[in-house]
Amino acid sequence: MAMWIQAQQLQGEALHQMQALYGQHFPIEVRHYLAQWIECQLWDSVELDNPVEEAKAKRLLDNLVSELQRKAQLQGGEDGFLLKIKLGHYANQLKSTYDRCPLELVRCIKHILHSEQRLVQEATNASSGGGGQAMDSLSQRHQQINQSFEELRLATQETENELRKLQHSQEYFIIQYQENMRIQAQLSSLSTLPPAERTQRETTLQSKRTTVETWLTREASTLQKYRLDLSEQHQKTLALLRKQQTLILDEELIQWKRRQQLSGNGGPHEGGLDVLQSWCEKLADLIWQNRQQIRRCEHLTQQLPLPGPMEELLSKLNSDITDIISALVTSTFIIEKQPPQVLKTQTKFAATVRLLVGGKLNVHMNPPQVKAVIVSEQQAKALLKNESTHSESSGEILNNNCVMEYHQATGTLSAHFRNMSLKRIKRSDRRGAESVTEEKFTVLFESQFSVGGNELVFHVKTLSLPVVVIVHGSQDNNATATVLWDNAFAEPGRVPFIVPDKVMWPQLCEALDMKYKAEMHSGRGLSEDNMVFLAQKAFTSSSNNPEDFRNVSISWAQFNRESLPGRNFTFWQWFDGVVELMKKHLKPHWNDGAILGFVNKQQAQDMLLSKPNGTFLLRFSDSEIGGITIAWVAENPNKQGERLVWNLLPYTTKDFSIRSLADRISDLNHLLFLYPDRPKDEVFAKYYTPPLSKAVDGYVKPQIKQVVPE
């Protein structure tokens, strides 16, 4: 309920935005009276793109309706009577609206809660004067964009007012012109009158005609000036529109896409599209209003042609505004949920595309169909150069057509591809040492639709992030390396899918740290010492100084094409093996700080020999992918007074699927202290498997224990 209490404190535009979230699809009264219940439900646990989750959504709908009915029954007294009827009505309304599509209710409530959270957060940051420099910068950018929208709104309102004045002036001019024509006709008919009367009438009509013609000449000049001034105002508005659109599409939207790409490496979630969509919708609204104004100007010019450059000016304005709206529509056809970047054939996958201005331009009135096609890197290059690649593809995707759906609750127009599957892939000839897991493809999504009653027809297309196609699970780690390198080092606006062959070592460390933290679901990433260890491995160096690696570059070949010296695996394959082992079996121990991991044999020996016997540490194996070993210090049984460091044969995923690390450490009585000096039970006891219960049905279950030979 805390969120709803804060939401009610919003003011001004934020309050208006919050109120706009509610309507017939979800009444604000339901939010108010069930605030605590709504905020306690696990809405985010429902996967909207998974039809299997419909049963879970149905339970939430039924529970919501029951809560509303219960709340209605609790109302009593004179004041409660109307509320009782109203809440009962809302219960029936929600039931009938969402009974056949309960996932839409979940989508609606998730959108409302996330939007409220964002509005409250923005208001909190504004009132506290910060939230850090980055938040200040973000707020300033958003403030600048909103301020520009206000300027554009005022400019558009001003040209609308001027256009009406022009229209009124022109209508009066036409009336006077008709009056002049009537006087002219009267003068022509005077010949039938007697001379005396004709002279008198002629003098009067001539004087009247002279006055009207003088006014018409002067007014024609004024009208032309009005038209030219209005045209100049429209040019200024279009320049502002173009500047605002560039800021939103070429900066804000590109940054969102970059965050989306980095999230593929484990970076923070790219964030919602609600703010971007609201900006794009405002742009679409303003562009359309200005376009209609220009069209009306054209109509007025055709209705009353006057000498001058107006026709050319309006033609240019019309062309410019059409270019602007075309750029907006084609740029806002985006992939909200990317297909998996490591794509296995014959395996189901999903993706979502969205048209940010679809609702505003009423595209959903005639829902367009979107088609998905897989294309090669070369075909993607040709597409971006507008070279014809019609119906060219590099494989066959099943269930690759989807109709865009309009979600009234959120105002979004999107197509959810839920059951796509790559049936086959056609590979191109590889270059040099390139392997199949280095070959990049992309999923092309395209559609066609019209706006303004078939006035403008758009053919839109968008490319997914690069995908690597595999046919077997054994190719996964090398494919992941290609994707990680591409996501980390791709530059905006690149030719598909060019990435540098060499990067600076600190850049790669940042990417590896991002990946590692994401896989561990932990704030504990890779320390500077860990980075030095990795650098030693990557560059076959013995330096312990981080500064020695600051200005060193690492090539793709060193990363995942050439094997490490004396090994049959690459640097990435070793690192990825560690990540896989950790996330499957050892994540809690890493997050507890129990695993040092990135320590070589010699370092382990130096560290342990300074500690009491029975001290041990856990380090990753140098010789085996996805292996971890226990090193400990103890007396040499063959030489009294001498101490040695011993290393167990590395454990792998297979070993931990039989008996856990904690239980194995518990089994070894000679292990006493986790380096530097923590009693092992203090660290690992909470992970020990509880002792087995007594015999059941006369059978005693055997227990596996680890033993190290004396």
Coordinates of C-alpha atoms in Angstrom, one line a residue, residues 1-212:
M1 CA 0.0 0.0 0.0
A2 CA 3.1 2.2 0.5
M3 CA 3.3 2.9 -3.3
W4 CA -0.4 4.0 -3.5
I5 CA 0.1 6.4 -0.5
Q6 CA 3.0 8.0 -2.3
A7 CA 1.2 8.0 -5.7
Q8 CA -1.6 10.1 -4.1
Q9 CA 1.0 12.8 -3.1
L10 CA 1.9 13.4 -6.8
Q11 CA 1.2 16.8 -8.2
G12 CA 0.9 18.7 -11.5
E13 CA 1.8 16.8 -14.6
A14 CA 2.9 13.7 -12.6
L15 CA -0.6 13.5 -11.0
H16 CA -2.2 13.9 -14.5
Q17 CA 0.0 11.1 -15.9
M18 CA -0.9 8.8 -12.9
Q19 CA -4.7 9.5 -13.4
A20 CA -4.4 8.7 -17.1
L21 CA -3.3 5.2 -16.2
Y22 CA -6.8 4.4 -15.1
G23 CA -10.1 4.1 -17.0
Q24 CA -12.8 1.5 -17.9
H25 CA -10.1 -1.1 -18.4
F26 CA -9.1 -0.7 -14.7
P27 CA -11.0 1.8 -12.5
I28 CA -9.0 3.9 -10.1
E29 CA -11.5 3.0 -7.3
V30 CA -10.3 -0.6 -7.5
R31 CA -6.7 0.5 -7.1
H32 CA -7.7 2.6 -4.1
Y33 CA -9.8 0.2 -2.2
L34 CA -7.6 -2.9 -2.9
A35 CA -4.3 -1.0 -2.7
Q36 CA -2.7 -3.3 -0.1
W37 CA -3.9 -6.5 -1.8
I38 CA -2.8 -5.4 -5.2
E39 CA 0.7 -4.5 -4.0
C40 CA 1.2 -7.8 -2.3
Q41 CA 0.5 -10.0 -5.4
L42 CA 3.4 -11.4 -7.4
W43 CA 2.4 -9.8 -10.7
D44 CA 6.0 -9.9 -12.0
S45 CA 6.2 -13.7 -11.6
V46 CA 3.8 -14.1 -14.5
E47 CA 5.5 -14.4 -17.9
L48 CA 3.1 -12.6 -20.3
D49 CA 4.5 -14.2 -23.4
N50 CA 4.1 -17.8 -22.1
P51 CA 0.5 -19.2 -22.7
V52 CA 1.2 -21.8 -19.9
E53 CA 1.0 -18.9 -17.4
E54 CA -2.7 -18.3 -18.2
A55 CA -3.8 -20.5 -15.3
K56 CA -1.8 -18.4 -12.9
A57 CA -3.2 -15.2 -14.4
K58 CA -6.7 -16.7 -14.1
R59 CA -6.2 -17.3 -10.4
L60 CA -5.1 -13.7 -9.9
L61 CA -8.2 -12.5 -11.7
D62 CA -10.5 -14.7 -9.7
N63 CA -8.8 -13.6 -6.4
L64 CA -9.1 -9.9 -7.5
V65 CA -12.8 -10.3 -8.2
S66 CA -13.4 -12.2 -4.8
E67 CA -11.5 -9.4 -2.9
L68 CA -13.7 -6.8 -4.6
Q69 CA -16.9 -8.7 -3.8
R70 CA -15.7 -9.1 -0.2
K71 CA -14.9 -5.4 0.1
A72 CA -18.3 -4.6 -1.3
Q73 CA -20.1 -6.8 1.3
L74 CA -18.2 -5.0 4.1
Q75 CA -19.7 -1.6 3.2
G76 CA -22.6 -0.6 5.4
G77 CA -24.6 2.5 6.4
E78 CA -26.0 5.2 4.2
D79 CA -22.6 6.2 2.8
G80 CA -21.5 2.7 2.1
F81 CA -24.6 1.7 0.1
L82 CA -23.5 3.4 -3.2
L83 CA -19.9 2.2 -2.8
K84 CA -21.2 -1.4 -2.3
I85 CA -23.1 -1.2 -5.6
K86 CA -20.2 0.4 -7.4
L87 CA -17.6 -2.1 -6.2
G88 CA -19.9 -5.0 -7.1
H89 CA -20.3 -3.5 -10.5
Y90 CA -16.5 -3.2 -11.0
A91 CA -16.1 -6.9 -9.9
N92 CA -18.6 -8.0 -12.6
Q93 CA -17.0 -5.6 -15.2
L94 CA -13.4 -6.9 -14.6
K95 CA -14.7 -10.5 -14.7
S96 CA -16.4 -10.1 -18.1
T97 CA -13.5 -8.0 -19.5
Y98 CA -10.7 -10.3 -18.6
D99 CA -12.2 -13.8 -18.1
R100 CA -11.2 -14.9 -21.6
C101 CA -7.8 -13.1 -21.6
P102 CA -6.6 -13.0 -17.9
L103 CA -3.0 -12.3 -19.1
E104 CA -4.2 -8.9 -20.3
L105 CA -5.3 -8.1 -16.7
V106 CA -1.8 -8.9 -15.5
R107 CA -0.2 -6.9 -18.3
C108 CA -2.5 -3.9 -17.4
I109 CA -1.7 -4.0 -13.6
K110 CA 2.0 -4.5 -14.2
H111 CA 2.0 -1.5 -16.4
I112 CA 0.1 0.6 -13.8
L113 CA 2.4 -0.4 -10.9
H114 CA 5.6 0.1 -12.9
S115 CA 4.4 3.5 -14.1
E116 CA 3.4 4.6 -10.6
Q117 CA 6.8 3.5 -9.3
R118 CA 8.6 5.5 -12.0
L119 CA 6.5 8.6 -11.4
V120 CA 7.0 8.4 -7.6
Q121 CA 10.7 7.9 -8.1
E122 CA 11.0 10.9 -10.4
A123 CA 9.1 13.1 -8.0
T124 CA 11.3 11.9 -5.1
N125 CA 14.5 12.6 -7.0
A126 CA 13.2 16.1 -8.0
S127 CA 12.2 17.0 -4.4
S128 CA 15.5 15.6 -2.9
G129 CA 17.5 17.6 -5.4
G130 CA 19.4 14.7 -6.9
G131 CA 19.9 11.0 -6.7
G132 CA 23.4 11.6 -8.0
Q133 CA 24.9 13.4 -10.9
A134 CA 23.6 10.8 -13.5
M135 CA 20.0 11.3 -12.3
D136 CA 20.5 15.1 -12.4
S137 CA 21.7 14.8 -16.0
L138 CA 18.8 12.5 -16.9
S139 CA 16.3 14.9 -15.3
Q140 CA 17.8 17.8 -17.2
R141 CA 17.6 16.0 -20.5
H142 CA 14.0 15.0 -19.8
Q143 CA 13.2 18.5 -18.7
Q144 CA 14.7 19.9 -21.9
I145 CA 12.6 17.5 -24.0
N146 CA 9.4 18.4 -22.1
Q147 CA 10.2 22.1 -22.4
S148 CA 10.7 21.7 -26.2
F149 CA 7.4 20.0 -26.5
E150 CA 5.7 22.9 -24.8
E151 CA 7.4 25.3 -27.3
L152 CA 6.2 23.1 -30.1
R153 CA 2.7 23.0 -28.8
L154 CA 2.5 26.8 -28.5
A155 CA 4.0 27.2 -32.0
T156 CA 1.5 24.8 -33.5
Q157 CA -1.3 26.5 -31.7
E158 CA -0.1 29.9 -33.0
T159 CA 0.0 28.7 -36.6
E160 CA -3.5 27.2 -36.1
N161 CA -4.7 30.6 -35.0
E162 CA -3.0 32.3 -37.9
L163 CA -4.4 29.8 -40.3
R164 CA -7.9 30.5 -39.1
K165 CA -7.3 34.2 -39.5
L166 CA -6.0 33.6 -43.0
Q167 CA -9.1 31.5 -43.8
H168 CA -11.5 34.2 -42.6
S169 CA -9.6 36.9 -44.5
Q170 CA -9.7 34.8 -47.6
E171 CA -13.4 34.1 -47.3
Y172 CA -14.1 37.8 -46.9
F173 CA -11.8 38.5 -49.9
I174 CA -13.8 36.0 -52.0
I175 CA -17.1 37.7 -51.0
Q176 CA -15.7 41.1 -52.0
Y177 CA -14.4 39.6 -55.2
Q178 CA -17.9 38.3 -56.0
E179 CA -19.3 41.8 -55.2
N180 CA -16.9 43.3 -57.7
M181 CA -18.0 40.8 -60.3
R182 CA -21.7 41.8 -59.5
I183 CA -20.8 45.5 -60.0
Q184 CA -19.1 44.6 -63.3
A185 CA -22.3 42.8 -64.4
Q186 CA -24.4 45.7 -63.5
L187 CA -22.2 48.1 -65.5
S188 CA -22.5 45.8 -68.5
S189 CA -26.3 45.9 -68.3
L190 CA -26.6 49.7 -68.2
S191 CA -26.8 49.9 -72.0
T192 CA -30.5 49.1 -71.8
L193 CA -31.3 52.2 -69.6
P194 CA -32.2 55.7 -70.9
P195 CA -29.0 58.0 -71.2
A196 CA -29.8 60.3 -68.2
E197 CA -30.4 57.4 -65.8
R198 CA -27.5 55.4 -67.3
T199 CA -25.0 58.2 -66.6
Q200 CA -26.1 58.7 -63.1
R201 CA -26.0 54.9 -62.3
E202 CA -22.7 54.5 -64.2
T203 CA -21.0 57.2 -62.1
T204 CA -22.1 55.6 -58.9
L205 CA -21.2 52.0 -59.9
Q206 CA -17.8 53.1 -61.3
S207 CA -17.0 54.8 -58.0
K208 CA -18.0 51.7 -56.1
R209 CA -16.0 49.4 -58.4
T210 CA -12.9 51.6 -58.0
T211 CA -13.2 51.4 -54.2
V212 CA -13.7 47.6 -54.2

